[in-house]
Coordinates of C-alpha atoms and ligand atoms in Angstrom, one line a residue:
M1 CA -19.9 149.5 86.8
I2 CA -17.5 150.2 89.6
R3 CA -14.6 149.6 87.1
R4 CA -16.1 152.2 84.8
L5 CA -16.4 154.7 87.6
L6 CA -12.8 154.0 88.7
A7 CA -11.6 154.2 85.1
R8 CA -13.1 157.6 84.8
L9 CA -11.2 158.9 87.7
I10 CA -7.9 157.8 86.2
P11 CA -6.0 160.8 84.8
G12 CA -5.3 160.9 81.1
R13 CA -8.5 159.2 80.2
P14 CA -9.5 159.8 76.7
A15 CA -12.1 162.5 76.2
R16 CA -15.7 161.7 75.1
T17 CA -15.6 164.5 72.6
P18 CA -12.7 165.0 70.2
R19 CA -10.6 168.0 69.6
V20 CA -11.1 168.7 65.9
Y21 CA -8.2 170.1 64.0
P22 CA -9.3 171.9 60.8
A23 CA -7.2 171.7 57.7
A24 CA -5.5 175.0 58.4
L25 CA -4.0 173.6 61.6
H26 CA -2.3 170.5 60.2
P27 CA -0.5 169.4 57.1
V28 CA -2.5 166.4 56.0
R29 CA -4.3 166.8 52.6
R30 CA -6.9 164.6 51.0
D31 CA -4.7 164.1 47.9
A32 CA -2.3 162.2 50.1
I33 CA -5.1 159.5 50.5
P34 CA -5.2 157.0 47.6
R35 CA -8.3 157.0 45.4
G36 CA -9.7 153.8 46.8
A37 CA -9.7 154.9 50.4
R38 CA -11.3 158.2 49.5
M39 CA -14.0 156.4 47.5
V40 CA -14.8 154.2 50.5
T41 CA -15.1 157.1 53.0
E42 CA -17.2 159.1 50.5
K43 CA -19.6 156.2 49.9
L44 CA -20.0 155.5 53.6
Q45 CA -20.6 159.2 54.3
E46 CA -23.1 159.5 51.5
A47 CA -25.0 156.6 53.1
G48 CA -25.2 158.6 56.3
F49 CA -22.3 156.9 58.3
K50 CA -19.2 158.4 59.8
A51 CA -16.0 157.3 58.0
F52 CA -12.4 158.2 58.6
V53 CA -8.9 157.1 57.6
V54 CA -7.4 156.0 60.9
G55 CA -4.3 154.7 62.7
G56 CA -0.9 154.2 61.1
A57 CA -1.7 156.1 57.9
V58 CA -2.7 159.4 59.7
R59 CA 0.3 159.1 62.0
D60 CA 2.7 158.5 59.2
L61 CA 1.3 161.5 57.1
L62 CA 1.6 163.8 60.1
L63 CA 5.2 162.6 60.7
G64 CA 6.1 163.1 57.1
L65 CA 6.4 159.4 56.3
T66 CA 4.8 157.3 53.6
P67 CA 2.0 155.2 54.9
K68 CA 2.0 151.4 54.1
D69 CA -1.8 151.0 54.1
F70 CA -4.9 153.1 54.7
D71 CA -7.3 151.6 57.1
I72 CA -10.8 153.0 57.5
A73 CA -13.0 153.2 60.6
T74 CA -16.7 153.7 60.6
D75 CA -19.8 153.5 62.7
A76 CA -21.5 151.2 60.1
T77 CA -21.6 147.5 61.0
P78 CA -20.0 145.1 58.5
E79 CA -23.5 144.1 57.3
Q80 CA -24.2 147.8 56.6
V81 CA -20.8 148.3 54.8
K82 CA -20.9 145.3 52.5
P83 CA -23.9 146.2 50.3
L84 CA -22.5 149.6 49.5
F85 CA -19.6 148.1 47.5
R86 CA -19.5 145.8 44.5
R87 CA -16.5 143.8 45.8
A88 CA -16.7 143.7 49.5
Y89 CA -16.1 140.7 51.7
I90 CA -16.7 140.2 55.4
I91 CA -13.7 138.6 57.0
G92 CA -12.6 137.4 60.4
R93 CA -14.5 135.3 62.8
R94 CA -13.6 136.9 66.1
F95 CA -13.8 140.4 65.1
R96 CA -15.5 141.0 61.7
L97 CA -14.0 143.4 59.2
V98 CA -14.8 144.2 55.6
H99 CA -12.3 144.1 52.9
V100 CA -13.3 146.4 50.1
H101 CA -11.6 145.9 46.7
I102 CA -11.2 148.9 44.5
G103 CA -9.1 148.3 41.5
A104 CA -5.9 146.8 42.8
E105 CA -6.4 148.3 46.3
V106 CA -7.8 146.4 49.2
L107 CA -9.2 148.6 52.0
E108 CA -9.8 147.3 55.4
V109 CA -12.9 148.8 56.9
S110 CA -13.5 148.2 60.6
T111 CA -16.4 149.2 62.8
F112 CA -15.7 151.4 65.8
R113 CA -15.2 149.0 68.7
A114 CA -14.6 149.2 72.5
A115 CA -12.2 147.3 74.6
Q116 CA -14.2 144.8 76.5
T117 CA -14.0 145.2 80.3
G118 CA -15.1 142.8 83.0
E119 CA -13.7 139.9 84.9
D120 CA -13.7 137.3 82.1
A121 CA -12.2 139.7 79.5
T122 CA -8.6 139.1 80.6
D123 CA -6.4 136.2 81.6
E124 CA -4.6 135.9 84.9
H125 CA -1.9 138.3 83.7
G126 CA -4.3 140.9 82.6
R127 CA -4.1 140.0 78.9
L128 CA -7.2 140.9 76.9
L129 CA -8.8 137.8 75.5
S130 CA -11.2 139.5 73.2
D131 CA -12.0 143.0 71.9
N132 CA -15.0 142.3 69.8
V133 CA -17.7 144.6 70.9
Y134 CA -18.8 147.5 68.9
G135 CA -18.4 150.9 70.5
T136 CA -18.5 154.6 70.0
Q137 CA -15.7 156.5 68.2
A138 CA -14.4 157.7 71.5
E139 CA -14.2 154.1 72.8
D140 CA -12.5 153.1 69.5
A141 CA -9.9 155.7 70.1
A142 CA -9.3 154.6 73.7
R143 CA -8.8 151.0 72.9
R144 CA -5.9 151.8 70.5
D145 CA -2.4 151.6 71.7
F146 CA -0.6 154.9 71.3
T147 CA -2.0 158.4 71.1
I148 CA -0.4 159.0 67.7
N149 CA -2.2 155.8 66.4
A150 CA -5.6 157.0 67.4
L151 CA -6.2 159.9 65.0
Y152 CA -9.0 160.1 62.5
F153 CA -8.7 161.9 59.3
D154 CA -11.8 162.8 57.3
P155 CA -10.8 163.2 53.6
A156 CA -14.0 165.2 52.8
S157 CA -13.4 168.0 55.4
E158 CA -9.7 167.4 55.8
E159 CA -10.3 167.5 59.6
I160 CA -8.4 165.4 62.1
W161 CA -10.4 164.2 65.1
D162 CA -8.2 163.7 68.2
Y163 CA -9.6 162.2 71.4
V164 CA -6.3 161.5 73.1
G165 CA -3.8 164.3 72.3
G166 CA -2.2 162.4 69.4
V167 CA -1.7 165.5 67.3
S168 CA 0.5 167.3 69.8
D169 CA 2.4 164.1 70.5
C170 CA 3.1 163.8 66.8
R171 CA 4.4 167.3 66.7
A172 CA 6.6 166.6 69.7
R173 CA 7.6 163.2 68.1
R174 CA 6.6 161.5 71.3
L175 CA 5.3 158.0 71.6
K176 CA 2.8 157.7 74.4
L177 CA 0.5 154.9 75.4
I178 CA -3.2 155.7 75.9
G179 CA -4.2 155.1 79.5
P180 CA -2.2 153.6 82.4
P181 CA 0.9 152.0 80.8
T182 CA 1.1 148.9 83.1
T183 CA -2.5 147.9 82.5
R184 CA -2.1 148.5 78.7
Y185 CA 1.0 146.3 78.5
R186 CA -0.7 143.6 80.6
E187 CA -3.7 143.7 78.3
D188 CA -1.4 143.1 75.3
P189 CA 2.3 142.6 75.9
V190 CA 3.0 143.0 72.2
R191 CA 2.5 146.7 72.7
M192 CA 6.0 146.7 74.2
L193 CA 7.4 145.5 71.0
R194 CA 5.3 147.9 69.0
A195 CA 6.6 150.8 71.1
V196 CA 10.2 149.9 70.2
R197 CA 9.4 149.3 66.6
L198 CA 7.5 152.5 66.1
A199 CA 10.0 154.6 67.9
A200 CA 12.8 153.2 65.7
K201 CA 10.8 153.5 62.5
A202 CA 9.7 157.1 63.0
S203 CA 12.6 158.4 65.2
L204 CA 10.3 159.0 68.1
T205 CA 11.1 159.4 71.8
I206 CA 9.2 157.0 74.0
D207 CA 7.5 159.0 76.7
P208 CA 9.2 158.2 80.1
R209 CA 5.9 156.9 81.7
T210 CA 5.4 154.6 78.6
A211 CA 9.0 153.4 78.7
A212 CA 9.4 152.8 82.4
P213 CA 7.4 149.6 83.0
I214 CA 8.8 147.7 79.9
P215 CA 11.8 146.0 81.5
K216 CA 9.7 144.9 84.5
L217 CA 7.0 143.5 82.3
A218 CA 9.2 142.0 79.6
S219 CA 8.6 138.5 80.8
L220 CA 4.8 138.8 79.9
M221 CA 5.9 138.3 76.3
H222 CA 6.0 134.6 77.2
N223 CA 2.2 134.6 77.2
V224 CA 1.9 135.9 73.7
P225 CA 1.1 133.2 71.1
P226 CA 4.3 132.4 69.1
A227 CA 2.5 133.1 65.8
R228 CA 1.6 136.7 66.9
L229 CA 5.2 137.2 68.1
F230 CA 6.5 136.1 64.8
D231 CA 4.3 138.6 63.0
E232 CA 5.5 141.5 65.1
M233 CA 9.1 140.4 65.0
Q234 CA 8.9 140.2 61.2
K235 CA 7.4 143.7 61.0
L236 CA 10.2 144.9 63.2
L237 CA 13.0 143.2 61.3
L238 CA 11.6 144.3 57.9
S239 CA 10.8 147.8 58.9
G240 CA 13.9 149.3 57.3
H241 CA 15.0 150.3 60.8
A242 CA 15.9 146.9 62.2
T243 CA 19.3 148.0 63.4
E244 CA 17.8 150.8 65.6
A245 CA 14.9 148.6 66.6
L246 CA 17.2 145.8 67.9
Q247 CA 19.2 148.4 69.8
G248 CA 15.9 149.6 71.2
L249 CA 14.9 146.1 72.2
R250 CA 18.2 145.6 74.1
A251 CA 18.0 149.1 75.7
H252 CA 14.5 148.2 77.1
G253 CA 15.4 144.8 78.2
L254 CA 13.3 143.1 75.6
S255 CA 15.9 141.2 73.6
R256 CA 16.3 138.3 75.9
G257 CA 14.0 135.3 75.3
L258 CA 12.3 137.0 72.4
L259 CA 14.3 135.6 69.6
P260 CA 16.1 133.3 72.1
L261 CA 18.8 132.3 69.7
L262 CA 19.5 136.0 69.1
D263 CA 20.7 136.2 72.6
V264 CA 23.3 133.6 72.0
I265 CA 24.2 135.1 68.7
L266 CA 24.6 138.6 70.1
E267 CA 27.0 137.3 72.7
Q268 CA 29.4 135.8 70.1
P269 CA 32.1 138.2 68.7
N270 CA 31.7 136.9 65.1
G271 CA 28.0 136.4 65.5
T272 CA 27.3 140.0 66.3
R273 CA 29.0 141.1 63.2
F274 CA 27.1 138.6 61.1
V275 CA 23.7 139.8 62.3
E276 CA 24.7 143.4 62.1
V277 CA 25.9 143.1 58.5
A278 CA 22.8 141.1 57.6
L279 CA 20.4 143.7 59.2
A280 CA 22.2 146.6 57.7
G281 CA 21.8 145.0 54.3
T282 CA 18.2 144.4 54.9
D283 CA 17.5 147.9 56.1
A284 CA 19.2 149.3 53.0
R285 CA 17.1 147.2 50.7
V286 CA 13.9 148.1 52.5
R287 CA 14.7 151.8 52.4
A288 CA 15.5 151.5 48.7
G289 CA 12.1 149.9 48.1
K290 CA 13.7 146.6 47.0
P291 CA 12.0 143.3 48.0
V292 CA 13.4 141.4 51.0
S293 CA 12.8 137.8 51.9
P294 CA 11.8 137.0 55.5
A295 CA 13.3 133.5 55.0
F296 CA 16.7 135.0 54.1
L297 CA 16.6 137.3 57.1
F298 CA 15.7 134.5 59.5
A299 CA 18.3 132.3 57.9
T300 CA 20.9 134.9 58.7
L301 CA 19.7 135.5 62.3
L302 CA 19.9 131.8 63.1
W303 CA 23.0 130.8 61.2
R304 CA 25.6 131.2 63.9
E305 CA 23.6 128.9 66.1
V306 CA 23.5 126.3 63.3
V307 CA 27.2 126.7 62.7
Q308 CA 28.0 126.3 66.4
Q309 CA 25.9 123.1 66.6
W310 CA 27.3 121.8 63.3
D311 CA 30.9 122.4 64.4
A312 CA 30.3 120.7 67.7
A313 CA 28.8 117.6 65.9
K314 CA 31.7 117.5 63.5
A315 CA 34.1 117.6 66.4
R316 CA 32.3 114.6 67.9
G317 CA 33.1 112.8 64.7
E318 CA 29.7 113.0 63.1
R319 CA 29.6 113.1 59.3
P320 CA 29.4 116.7 58.0
I321 CA 26.3 116.7 55.9
P322 CA 23.9 114.7 58.1
A323 CA 25.3 116.8 61.0
L324 CA 24.4 120.0 59.2
H325 CA 20.9 118.8 58.6
A326 CA 20.5 117.7 62.2
A327 CA 21.8 121.1 63.4
M328 CA 19.3 122.9 61.1
E329 CA 16.4 120.9 62.5
Q330 CA 17.5 121.5 66.1
V331 CA 17.8 125.2 65.7
L332 CA 14.5 125.6 63.9
S333 CA 12.6 123.5 66.4
A334 CA 14.1 125.5 69.4
Q335 CA 13.0 128.6 67.6
A336 CA 9.5 127.3 67.1
E337 CA 8.8 127.2 70.8
R338 CA 9.0 131.0 71.0
I339 CA 8.6 132.5 67.6
S340 CA 7.0 130.1 65.3
V341 CA 8.7 130.5 61.9
P342 CA 5.9 129.5 59.5
R343 CA 6.5 126.3 57.5
R344 CA 6.6 128.1 54.2
F345 CA 9.7 130.0 55.4
E346 CA 11.3 126.9 57.0
A347 CA 11.7 125.2 53.7
N348 CA 13.4 128.2 52.2
I349 CA 15.6 128.7 55.2
K350 CA 16.8 125.1 55.1
E351 CA 17.6 125.4 51.4
I352 CA 19.7 128.5 51.9
W353 CA 21.6 126.8 54.7
G354 CA 21.7 123.4 53.0
L355 CA 23.2 124.8 49.8
Q356 CA 26.2 126.4 51.6
P357 CA 28.5 123.4 51.5
R358 CA 28.0 123.1 47.8
F359 CA 29.8 126.4 47.2
E360 CA 33.0 124.6 48.3
Q361 CA 32.7 122.3 45.3
R362 CA 34.2 123.9 42.2
A363 CA 35.0 121.0 40.0
G364 CA 33.0 119.0 37.4
A365 CA 29.4 119.7 36.6
R366 CA 28.4 120.8 40.1
P367 CA 29.0 124.5 39.9
Q368 CA 26.9 124.7 36.8
R369 CA 24.1 122.8 38.5
L370 CA 24.3 125.0 41.6
V371 CA 23.9 128.1 39.5
E372 CA 20.8 126.7 38.0
H373 CA 19.3 125.8 41.4
E374 CA 16.0 127.6 42.2
R375 CA 17.5 129.0 45.4
F376 CA 20.9 129.9 44.0
R377 CA 20.4 133.6 44.3
A378 CA 19.5 133.6 48.0
A379 CA 22.2 131.0 48.8
Y380 CA 24.8 133.1 46.9
D381 CA 23.7 136.3 48.8
F382 CA 24.1 134.3 52.0
L383 CA 27.6 133.2 50.9
L384 CA 28.5 136.9 50.3
L385 CA 27.5 137.7 53.8
R386 CA 29.6 134.8 55.2
A387 CA 32.6 136.1 53.2
T388 CA 32.0 139.7 54.4
C389 CA 32.2 138.4 58.0
G390 CA 35.3 136.3 57.3
E391 CA 33.6 133.0 57.7
V392 CA 34.7 131.8 54.2
P393 CA 37.5 133.3 52.1
E394 CA 36.6 136.3 50.0
E395 CA 38.2 134.5 47.1
L396 CA 35.4 131.9 47.2
A397 CA 32.7 134.5 47.0
T398 CA 34.5 136.4 44.2
W399 CA 34.8 133.1 42.3
W400 CA 31.1 132.6 42.4
T401 CA 30.4 136.2 41.5
R402 CA 32.5 135.7 38.3
F403 CA 31.3 132.2 37.6
Q404 CA 27.6 133.0 37.5
D405 CA 28.0 135.7 34.9
A406 CA 30.7 134.1 32.8
A407 CA 30.2 132.7 29.3
P408 CA 30.3 128.9 29.0
A409 CA 33.9 128.8 27.8
E410 CA 35.1 131.0 30.6
R411 CA 33.1 128.9 33.1
E412 CA 34.8 125.8 31.8
A413 CA 38.2 127.4 32.3
M414 CA 37.4 128.4 35.8
L415 CA 36.6 124.9 37.0
R416 CA 39.0 123.4 39.4
P417 CA 40.5 120.0 38.7
Q418 CA 38.6 117.1 40.2
E419 CA 39.8 117.0 43.8
A420 CA 39.0 113.4 44.7
P421 CA 38.7 110.2 42.7
K422 CA 35.1 109.5 41.8
T423 CA 34.8 106.4 43.9
R424 CA 31.0 106.5 44.1
R425 CA 30.3 105.7 40.5
S426 CA 32.5 102.7 40.2
R427 CA 31.2 101.3 43.5
G428 CA 27.6 101.4 42.3
R429 CA 25.2 100.3 44.9
G430 CA 27.7 99.6 47.6
R431 CA 28.9 103.1 47.9
G432 CA 31.4 104.1 50.6
R433 CA 30.6 106.5 53.4
K434 CA 32.5 109.4 51.8
A435 CA 30.7 108.9 48.5
Q436 CA 27.3 108.8 50.2
E437 CA 28.1 112.1 51.9
A438 CA 29.2 113.7 48.7
A439 CA 26.0 112.5 47.1
A440 CA 23.9 114.0 49.9
I441 CA 25.5 117.4 49.0
D442 CA 25.1 116.9 45.3
P443 CA 23.8 114.0 43.2
P444 CA 26.0 112.2 40.7
D445 CA 26.6 114.1 37.5
D446 CA 24.2 111.9 35.5
A447 CA 21.3 112.4 37.9
H448 CA 18.2 114.0 36.6
P449 CA 17.8 117.6 37.9
R450 CA 14.5 116.6 39.5
D451 CA 16.4 114.3 41.8
I452 CA 18.2 117.2 43.5
Ligands
LIG501 P1 2.4 150.0 60.6 O1 2.7 151.3 59.9 O2 3.7 149.4 60.9 O3 1.4 149.1 59.9 P2 0.3 150.5 62.4 O4 0.2 151.4 63.6 O5 -0.6 150.9 61.2 O6 1.8 150.5 62.0 P3 -1.1 148.0 62.5 O7 -0.7 146.7 63.1 O8 -1.3 148.1 61.0 O9 0.0 149.1 62.9 O10 -2.3 148.5 63.3 C1 -3.3 149.5 62.9 C2 -3.8 150.3 64.0 O11 -4.5 149.4 64.9 C3 -2.8 151.0 64.9 O12 -2.4 152.2 64.3 C4 -3.5 151.1 66.2 O13 -4.4 152.1 66.2 C5 -4.3 149.8 66.3 N1 -3.5 148.7 67.0 C6 -2.7 147.8 66.4 N2 -2.1 147.0 67.3 C7 -2.7 147.3 68.5 C8 -2.5 146.8 69.8 N3 -1.7 145.8 70.0 N4 -3.3 147.4 70.8 C9 -4.1 148.4 70.5 N5 -4.3 148.9 69.3 C10 -3.6 148.4 68.3
LIG502 MG1 -0.8 149.5 59.5

């Protein structure tokens, strides 16, 4: 009760009634909303409920960007939403949402909710532990992160409902947290990352009051579960504006300890270039609408660290291939403590790394087998990146570029003479150490492809 009274006295509190912008006062039109989202809002409104397109989509349309997805907010509960649609599924245990399938579109419909207040709603750092109570539309606006993310567009009337001044912040291209910044970051430290990501993505200026507490509160990021951090980092790195976003992270004191190995990488002369080239390539692909692989990206971000540990192990006299695999394991497990790279990516990352030594082998049947490998494409792209950064000779990359497109006869002519005598075959079971190493890179020529 007292909290509520106090909260009301804080300046910048969201209004209870919205400022409604009619179509004449803003540029968003209903035909910018895909059919599925329009059908969902119409159906809900016909049934007597409020229904709006909300969040990132309205923001992006106002800023002249193309939205990724169109989320819908309503005062109907999930149980009231579900029967209105043929293919609707209630998902989520903690906070229940409805996924409505219309053709190929999946629309996320969420019920207005309020941020929970009270002693047991936060941990000792002020982090919100739950936000699963239904609320009014004004409360729903207030619990969102930035003013520009709290706008509601009604496709029927083409009105925008604004409780927090988001329309004027969009016009000024200003990113501003709703409510007192320190409290809002304490509630959810990921908002600091989101601020930097959104500012980079949409070329926004972070409002000084919103930016000021970030360096001081950066360490709160340690309380965020690694899986959540991974999701946000992935969004940031695959936003098409990763280069600016990383600059932003550094400028706001957020890069340290976030992607811990990135700190190390960024301090190495060659490493910086490797990451920059990789990110620039990823940004270009995203902006051109081409698919990008998170595994590839994380493989590039962590490679310098692998190389460093690998080189150190080799200098200690360890055998190259087992040393590479040990370095890979070490780097991935260090990473898992902060940003847990999901298992499904780990396997791909390891393949991309593990295939690199095989590019050095240009004799016999090995190059042919490598080209046929399931991960050849990604591993080859990775090799190109290493060549661009001077880690391997350009000549090696050019050779593989030619080899993969060459006709069989030309491929044959490109092969190098066998460099070493094939000791391993004649030795049979009692292979020497060198031969075993070679076999770890690549199985004997007569091995079945499945054995690879
Ligand atoms: P993007 O275009 O990258 O998806 P987005 O703003 O749509 O950006 P989402 O993660 O899809 O980001 O979130 C949808 C909406 O949910 C946001 O626009 C915002 O209103 C709200 N939201 C998301 N994350 C938070 C958060 N950490 N705290 C408060 N509100 C949030
Ligand atoms: Mg979104």
